[in-house]
PDB file of C-alpha atoms and ligand atoms in Angstrom:
ATOM      1  CA  MET A   1      54.663 146.911   6.283  1.00  0.00           C
ATOM      2  CA  ASN A   2      51.504 145.901   8.121  1.00  0.00           C
ATOM      3  CA  THR A   3      51.705 145.218  11.854  1.00  0.00           C
ATOM      4  CA  ASN A   4      51.746 141.463  11.295  1.00  0.00           C
ATOM      5  CA  GLU A   5      54.812 141.775   9.046  1.00  0.00           C
ATOM      6  CA  ILE A   6      56.502 144.104  11.534  1.00  0.00           C
ATOM      7  CA  GLU A   7      55.861 141.601  14.321  1.00  0.00           C
ATOM      8  CA  GLN A   8      57.302 138.691  12.323  1.00  0.00           C
ATOM      9  CA  LYS A   9      60.444 140.632  11.467  1.00  0.00           C
ATOM     10  CA  LEU A  10      60.955 141.907  15.016  1.00  0.00           C
ATOM     11  CA  LYS A  11      60.562 138.375  16.305  1.00  0.00           C
ATOM     12  CA  GLU A  12      63.511 137.307  14.122  1.00  0.00           C
ATOM     13  CA  HIS A  13      65.694 140.213  15.188  1.00  0.00           C
ATOM     14  CA  LEU A  14      65.047 140.487  18.915  1.00  0.00           C
ATOM     15  CA  LYS A  15      65.691 137.960  21.647  1.00  0.00           C
ATOM     16  CA  PRO A  16      62.477 136.415  23.072  1.00  0.00           C
ATOM     17  CA  SER A  17      62.372 138.527  26.259  1.00  0.00           C
ATOM     18  CA  ARG A  18      62.860 141.733  24.243  1.00  0.00           C
ATOM     19  CA  TYR A  19      60.161 140.726  21.791  1.00  0.00           C
ATOM     20  CA  ARG A  20      57.787 140.011  24.676  1.00  0.00           C
ATOM     21  CA  HIS A  21      58.544 143.471  26.124  1.00  0.00           C
ATOM     22  CA  THR A  22      57.971 145.013  22.686  1.00  0.00           C
ATOM     23  CA  VAL A  23      54.492 143.501  22.353  1.00  0.00           C
ATOM     24  CA  GLY A  24      53.762 144.560  25.944  1.00  0.00           C
ATOM     25  CA  VAL A  25      54.652 148.156  25.081  1.00  0.00           C
ATOM     26  CA  ALA A  26      52.504 148.029  21.935  1.00  0.00           C
ATOM     27  CA  TYR A  27      49.390 146.859  23.814  1.00  0.00           C
ATOM     28  CA  THR A  28      50.004 149.214  26.730  1.00  0.00           C
ATOM     29  CA  ALA A  29      50.440 152.155  24.351  1.00  0.00           C
ATOM     30  CA  ALA A  30      47.259 151.162  22.496  1.00  0.00           C
ATOM     31  CA  SER A  31      45.330 151.045  25.792  1.00  0.00           C
ATOM     32  CA  MET A  32      46.635 154.467  26.770  1.00  0.00           C
ATOM     33  CA  ALA A  33      45.631 155.782  23.331  1.00  0.00           C
ATOM     34  CA  MET A  34      42.097 154.525  24.062  1.00  0.00           C
ATOM     35  CA  ALA A  35      42.077 156.273  27.440  1.00  0.00           C
ATOM     36  CA  PHE A  36      43.303 159.598  26.021  1.00  0.00           C
ATOM     37  CA  GLU A  37      41.558 159.414  22.639  1.00  0.00           C
ATOM     38  CA  GLU A  38      44.764 159.301  20.641  1.00  0.00           C
ATOM     39  CA  ASN A  39      45.430 157.362  17.431  1.00  0.00           C
ATOM     40  CA  LEU A  40      45.363 153.726  18.469  1.00  0.00           C
ATOM     41  CA  SER A  41      47.122 152.182  15.475  1.00  0.00           C
ATOM     42  CA  LYS A  42      49.940 154.732  15.628  1.00  0.00           C
ATOM     43  CA  ALA A  43      50.421 153.987  19.317  1.00  0.00           C
ATOM     44  CA  TYR A  44      50.503 150.250  18.633  1.00  0.00           C
ATOM     45  CA  ARG A  45      52.999 150.583  15.746  1.00  0.00           C
ATOM     46  CA  ALA A  46      55.241 152.939  17.699  1.00  0.00           C
ATOM     47  CA  GLY A  47      55.169 150.507  20.615  1.00  0.00           C
ATOM     48  CA  LEU A  48      56.216 147.683  18.312  1.00  0.00           C
ATOM     49  CA  LEU A  49      59.040 149.676  16.727  1.00  0.00           C
ATOM     50  CA  HIS A  50      60.432 151.534  19.747  1.00  0.00           C
ATOM     51  CA  ASP A  51      63.233 149.012  20.498  1.00  0.00           C
ATOM     52  CA  CYS A  52      63.807 147.871  16.892  1.00  0.00           C
ATOM     53  CA  ALA A  53      67.513 148.822  17.152  1.00  0.00           C
ATOM     54  CA  LYS A  54      68.022 146.808  20.317  1.00  0.00           C
ATOM     55  CA  GLY A  55      68.795 143.619  18.369  1.00  0.00           C
ATOM     56  CA  TYR A  56      72.206 145.036  17.453  1.00  0.00           C
ATOM     57  CA  ALA A  57      75.138 144.703  19.845  1.00  0.00           C
ATOM     58  CA  LEU A  58      76.433 148.028  21.212  1.00  0.00           C
ATOM     59  CA  GLU A  59      79.441 147.987  18.843  1.00  0.00           C
ATOM     60  CA  GLU A  60      77.134 147.538  15.886  1.00  0.00           C
ATOM     61  CA  GLN A  61      74.867 150.310  17.202  1.00  0.00           C
ATOM     62  CA  SER A  62      77.900 152.552  17.393  1.00  0.00           C
ATOM     63  CA  ARG A  63      78.830 151.735  13.786  1.00  0.00           C
ATOM     64  CA  LEU A  64      75.240 152.427  12.679  1.00  0.00           C
ATOM     65  CA  CYS A  65      75.285 155.802  14.490  1.00  0.00           C
ATOM     66  CA  GLU A  66      78.378 156.714  12.422  1.00  0.00           C
ATOM     67  CA  GLN A  67      76.651 155.528   9.258  1.00  0.00           C
ATOM     68  CA  TYR A  68      73.519 157.620   9.870  1.00  0.00           C
ATOM     69  CA  ASN A  69      75.595 160.605  10.973  1.00  0.00           C
ATOM     70  CA  ILE A  70      74.077 160.746  14.428  1.00  0.00           C
ATOM     71  CA  MET A  71      77.195 159.840  16.389  1.00  0.00           C
ATOM     72  CA  ASP A  72      77.698 161.826  19.600  1.00  0.00           C
ATOM     73  CA  GLU A  73      80.980 160.378  20.902  1.00  0.00           C
ATOM     74  CA  GLN A  74      80.856 161.884  24.381  1.00  0.00           C
ATOM     75  CA  LEU A  75      77.164 161.266  25.040  1.00  0.00           C
ATOM     76  CA  PHE A  76      77.142 157.685  23.728  1.00  0.00           C
ATOM     77  CA  HIS A  77      80.375 156.882  25.541  1.00  0.00           C
ATOM     78  CA  ASP A  78      78.833 158.058  28.821  1.00  0.00           C
ATOM     79  CA  SER A  79      75.350 156.634  28.123  1.00  0.00           C
ATOM     80  CA  PRO A  80      75.516 153.794  25.567  1.00  0.00           C
ATOM     81  CA  GLN A  81      71.864 152.917  26.366  1.00  0.00           C
ATOM     82  CA  LEU A  82      70.853 156.064  24.474  1.00  0.00           C
ATOM     83  CA  MET A  83      72.113 154.791  21.098  1.00  0.00           C
ATOM     84  CA  HIS A  84      69.267 152.368  20.376  1.00  0.00           C
ATOM     85  CA  SER A  85      66.786 155.177  20.926  1.00  0.00           C
ATOM     86  CA  ALA A  86      68.641 157.608  18.643  1.00  0.00           C
ATOM     87  CA  LEU A  87      68.880 154.885  15.993  1.00  0.00           C
ATOM     88  CA  ALA A  88      65.262 153.730  16.215  1.00  0.00           C
ATOM     89  CA  PRO A  89      63.746 156.098  13.604  1.00  0.00           C
ATOM     90  CA  TYR A  90      66.504 155.308  11.096  1.00  0.00           C
ATOM     91  CA  ILE A  91      66.183 151.534  11.482  1.00  0.00           C
ATOM     92  CA  ALA A  92      62.368 151.750  11.454  1.00  0.00           C
ATOM     93  CA  ARG A  93      62.406 153.778   8.237  1.00  0.00           C
ATOM     94  CA  GLU A  94      64.983 151.620   6.450  1.00  0.00           C
ATOM     95  CA  PHE A  95      64.054 148.113   7.588  1.00  0.00           C
ATOM     96  CA  TYR A  96      60.408 148.379   8.665  1.00  0.00           C
ATOM     97  CA  GLU A  97      59.270 150.871   5.993  1.00  0.00           C
ATOM     98  CA  GLU A  98      57.854 153.228   8.600  1.00  0.00           C
ATOM     99  CA  SER A  99      57.423 156.762   7.260  1.00  0.00           C
ATOM    100  CA  ASP A 100      54.988 158.288   9.760  1.00  0.00           C
ATOM    101  CA  GLU A 101      56.862 161.211  11.330  1.00  0.00           C
ATOM    102  CA  GLU A 102      54.820 161.107  14.554  1.00  0.00           C
ATOM    103  CA  ILE A 103      55.737 157.477  15.081  1.00  0.00           C
ATOM    104  CA  LEU A 104      59.398 158.038  14.154  1.00  0.00           C
ATOM    105  CA  SER A 105      59.621 160.958  16.555  1.00  0.00           C
ATOM    106  CA  ALA A 106      58.006 158.989  19.397  1.00  0.00           C
ATOM    107  CA  ILE A 107      60.477 156.127  19.087  1.00  0.00           C
ATOM    108  CA  GLN A 108      63.427 158.518  18.827  1.00  0.00           C
ATOM    109  CA  CYS A 109      62.809 160.057  22.250  1.00  0.00           C
ATOM    110  CA  HIS A 110      61.497 156.947  24.009  1.00  0.00           C
ATOM    111  CA  THR A 111      64.448 156.634  26.422  1.00  0.00           C
ATOM    112  CA  THR A 112      65.019 160.256  27.487  1.00  0.00           C
ATOM    113  CA  GLY A 113      61.775 161.967  26.567  1.00  0.00           C
ATOM    114  CA  LYS A 114      62.075 165.588  25.469  1.00  0.00           C
ATOM    115  CA  PRO A 115      60.459 168.879  26.504  1.00  0.00           C
ATOM    116  CA  ALA A 116      56.930 169.565  25.208  1.00  0.00           C
ATOM    117  CA  MET A 117      56.173 166.071  23.942  1.00  0.00           C
ATOM    118  CA  THR A 118      53.062 165.189  21.958  1.00  0.00           C
ATOM    119  CA  ASN A 119      50.623 162.792  23.624  1.00  0.00           C
ATOM    120  CA  LEU A 120      51.881 159.964  21.398  1.00  0.00           C
ATOM    121  CA  GLU A 121      55.473 160.663  22.473  1.00  0.00           C
ATOM    122  CA  LYS A 122      54.473 160.667  26.136  1.00  0.00           C
ATOM    123  CA  ILE A 123      52.470 157.482  25.683  1.00  0.00           C
ATOM    124  CA  ILE A 124      55.469 155.604  24.243  1.00  0.00           C
ATOM    125  CA  PHE A 125      57.836 156.979  26.872  1.00  0.00           C
ATOM    126  CA  ILE A 126      55.438 155.859  29.622  1.00  0.00           C
ATOM    127  CA  ALA A 127      54.313 152.540  28.095  1.00  0.00           C
ATOM    128  CA  ASP A 128      57.964 151.478  27.837  1.00  0.00           C
ATOM    129  CA  TYR A 129      58.313 151.935  31.595  1.00  0.00           C
ATOM    130  CA  ILE A 130      55.026 150.408  32.772  1.00  0.00           C
ATOM    131  CA  GLU A 131      54.244 147.507  30.414  1.00  0.00           C
ATOM    132  CA  PRO A 132      53.168 144.363  32.301  1.00  0.00           C
ATOM    133  CA  ASN A 133      56.381 142.362  31.702  1.00  0.00           C
ATOM    134  CA  ARG A 134      58.575 144.940  33.485  1.00  0.00           C
ATOM    135  CA  LYS A 135      60.015 143.652  36.714  1.00  0.00           C
ATOM    136  CA  MET A 136      58.498 145.257  39.786  1.00  0.00           C
ATOM    137  CA  ILE A 137      60.487 148.221  41.080  1.00  0.00           C
ATOM    138  CA  PRO A 138      59.614 150.913  43.642  1.00  0.00           C
ATOM    139  CA  GLY A 139      57.240 153.466  42.163  1.00  0.00           C
ATOM    140  CA  LEU A 140      55.999 151.217  39.370  1.00  0.00           C
ATOM    141  CA  THR A 141      52.500 150.862  40.831  1.00  0.00           C
ATOM    142  CA  ARG A 142      52.212 154.639  41.113  1.00  0.00           C
ATOM    143  CA  ALA A 143      53.528 155.115  37.554  1.00  0.00           C
ATOM    144  CA  ARG A 144      50.949 152.604  36.272  1.00  0.00           C
ATOM    145  CA  LYS A 145      48.116 154.480  37.959  1.00  0.00           C
ATOM    146  CA  LEU A 146      49.320 157.891  36.742  1.00  0.00           C
ATOM    147  CA  ALA A 147      49.697 156.527  33.187  1.00  0.00           C
ATOM    148  CA  PHE A 148      45.922 156.419  32.903  1.00  0.00           C
ATOM    149  CA  THR A 149      45.162 159.591  34.827  1.00  0.00           C
ATOM    150  CA  ASP A 150      47.735 162.276  33.942  1.00  0.00           C
ATOM    151  CA  LEU A 151      50.366 161.967  31.195  1.00  0.00           C
ATOM    152  CA  ASN A 152      52.423 164.972  32.355  1.00  0.00           C
ATOM    153  CA  ASP A 153      52.514 163.913  36.010  1.00  0.00           C
ATOM    154  CA  CYS A 154      53.374 160.382  34.964  1.00  0.00           C
ATOM    155  CA  THR A 155      56.194 161.553  32.673  1.00  0.00           C
ATOM    156  CA  CYS A 156      57.628 163.705  35.445  1.00  0.00           C
ATOM    157  CA  PHE A 157      57.379 160.885  37.984  1.00  0.00           C
ATOM    158  CA  ILE A 158      59.127 158.353  35.721  1.00  0.00           C
ATOM    159  CA  LEU A 159      61.947 160.796  34.948  1.00  0.00           C
ATOM    160  CA  LYS A 160      62.506 161.414  38.640  1.00  0.00           C
ATOM    161  CA  GLN A 161      62.604 157.664  39.314  1.00  0.00           C
ATOM    162  CA  THR A 162      64.987 157.076  36.404  1.00  0.00           C
ATOM    163  CA  ILE A 163      67.342 159.920  37.367  1.00  0.00           C
ATOM    164  CA  ASP A 164      67.435 158.774  41.010  1.00  0.00           C
ATOM    165  CA  TYR A 165      68.113 155.210  39.885  1.00  0.00           C
ATOM    166  CA  LEU A 166      70.898 156.223  37.481  1.00  0.00           C
ATOM    167  CA  LYS A 167      72.497 158.372  40.205  1.00  0.00           C
ATOM    168  CA  SER A 168      72.336 155.512  42.726  1.00  0.00           C
ATOM    169  CA  GLN A 169      74.134 153.303  40.187  1.00  0.00           C
ATOM    170  CA  GLY A 170      76.774 155.969  39.549  1.00  0.00           C
ATOM    171  CA  ASN A 171      75.666 156.323  35.906  1.00  0.00           C
ATOM    172  CA  LYS A 172      76.022 159.528  33.921  1.00  0.00           C
ATOM    173  CA  ILE A 173      72.764 161.256  33.068  1.00  0.00           C
ATOM    174  CA  GLY A 174      72.339 162.687  29.561  1.00  0.00           C
ATOM    175  CA  HIS A 175      71.447 166.348  28.991  1.00  0.00           C
ATOM    176  CA  GLN A 176      68.139 165.502  27.323  1.00  0.00           C
ATOM    177  CA  THR A 177      67.012 163.412  30.305  1.00  0.00           C
ATOM    178  CA  ILE A 178      67.715 166.380  32.631  1.00  0.00           C
ATOM    179  CA  GLU A 179      66.086 168.901  30.281  1.00  0.00           C
ATOM    180  CA  THR A 180      62.968 166.756  29.997  1.00  0.00           C
ATOM    181  CA  TYR A 181      62.726 166.389  33.763  1.00  0.00           C
ATOM    182  CA  GLU A 182      63.202 170.139  34.329  1.00  0.00           C
ATOM    183  CA  TYR A 183      60.482 170.883  31.774  1.00  0.00           C
ATOM    184  CA  TYR A 184      57.900 168.521  33.281  1.00  0.00           C
ATOM    185  CA  ARG A 185      58.806 169.412  36.873  1.00  0.00           C
ATOM    186  CA  LYS A 186      57.917 173.047  36.200  1.00  0.00           C
ATOM    187  CA  LEU A 187      54.553 172.340  34.539  1.00  0.00           C
TER     188      LEU A 187
HETATM  189  O1  LIG B   1      65.219 149.838  26.040  1.00  0.00           O
HETATM  190  P1  LIG B   1      64.497 149.542  27.326  1.00  0.00           P
HETATM  191  O2  LIG B   1      65.312 148.660  28.234  1.00  0.00           O
HETATM  192  O3  LIG B   1      63.147 148.975  27.094  1.00  0.00           O
HETATM  193  O4  LIG B   1      64.263 150.914  28.114  1.00  0.00           O
HETATM  194  P2  LIG B   1      64.809 152.398  27.793  1.00  0.00           P
HETATM  195  O5  LIG B   1      64.918 152.604  26.333  1.00  0.00           O
HETATM  196  O6  LIG B   1      63.929 153.335  28.538  1.00  0.00           O
HETATM  197  O7  LIG B   1      66.243 152.574  28.404  1.00  0.00           O
HETATM  198  C1  LIG B   1      67.031 151.674  29.032  1.00  0.00           C
HETATM  199  C2  LIG B   1      67.902 152.323  30.096  1.00  0.00           C
HETATM  200  O8  LIG B   1      68.368 153.614  29.771  1.00  0.00           O
HETATM  201  C3  LIG B   1      67.226 152.454  31.446  1.00  0.00           C
HETATM  202  O9  LIG B   1      67.893 151.590  32.353  1.00  0.00           O
HETATM  203  C4  LIG B   1      67.434 153.867  31.872  1.00  0.00           C
HETATM  204  C5  LIG B   1      68.549 154.304  30.986  1.00  0.00           C
HETATM  205  N1  LIG B   1      68.614 155.754  30.764  1.00  0.00           N
HETATM  206  C6  LIG B   1      67.618 156.635  30.563  1.00  0.00           C
HETATM  207  N2  LIG B   1      68.092 157.879  30.450  1.00  0.00           N
HETATM  208  C7  LIG B   1      69.447 157.776  30.609  1.00  0.00           C
HETATM  209  C8  LIG B   1      69.780 156.414  30.793  1.00  0.00           C
HETATM  210  N3  LIG B   1      71.038 155.977  31.010  1.00  0.00           N
HETATM  211  C9  LIG B   1      72.013 156.885  31.040  1.00  0.00           C
HETATM  212  N4  LIG B   1      73.263 156.483  31.259  1.00  0.00           N
HETATM  213  N5  LIG B   1      71.767 158.211  30.856  1.00  0.00           N
HETATM  214  C10 LIG B   1      70.519 158.708  30.643  1.00  0.00           C
HETATM  215  O10 LIG B   1      70.338 159.922  30.471  1.00  0.00           O
HETATM  216 FE1  LIG B   2      64.446 151.248  24.700  1.00  0.00          FE
HETATM  217 FE1  LIG B   3      61.693 149.321  25.604  1.00  0.00          FE
END
């Protein structure tokens, strides 16, 4: 599918605020690709597709995880927000005809990150956090500055903010989120 077709389909499947966020991530990722000389169209497409599974209710996401054989009962029970990220490459491949492995990988780890990410993976992880429609939270201005100066520092900073926030809310933190933070903290 071309980006126009992807946009039309996403618009039908996501609520308006989610679609607006999606386009914000796509443009932010494209801008970061310009700054770091990465593939601009891949960054834009990955930005568009990163939340493509978010149109499904959590129960439906759970059913889809079973269907694609990616169910992790304990993890998804503790952190249901991680399901849409795990599902993203499967939904993108099946319903948006995306076959680029770099894009599929970037959308798969967009919520938790993972150790030793490619620049495209880091760009999507960061763009999701900083896009202009995100509501202002402490640290966001710093994250936005770092996003265009140092991808590793920015990744580390966002993970720290996210982990602190999840802890303050009494949420469980997934192993991959911790592993990613440990990796980038030690760089
Ligand atoms: O889908 P978005 O809302 O655009 O953003 P996202 O995919 O980054 O994730 C949404 C939420 O997931 C965000 O509030 C932080 C949370 N999150 C990230 N890592 C973990 C997590 N939640 C839990 N419970 N555990 C994690 O490890
Ligand atoms: Fe997401
Ligand atoms: Fe998102």
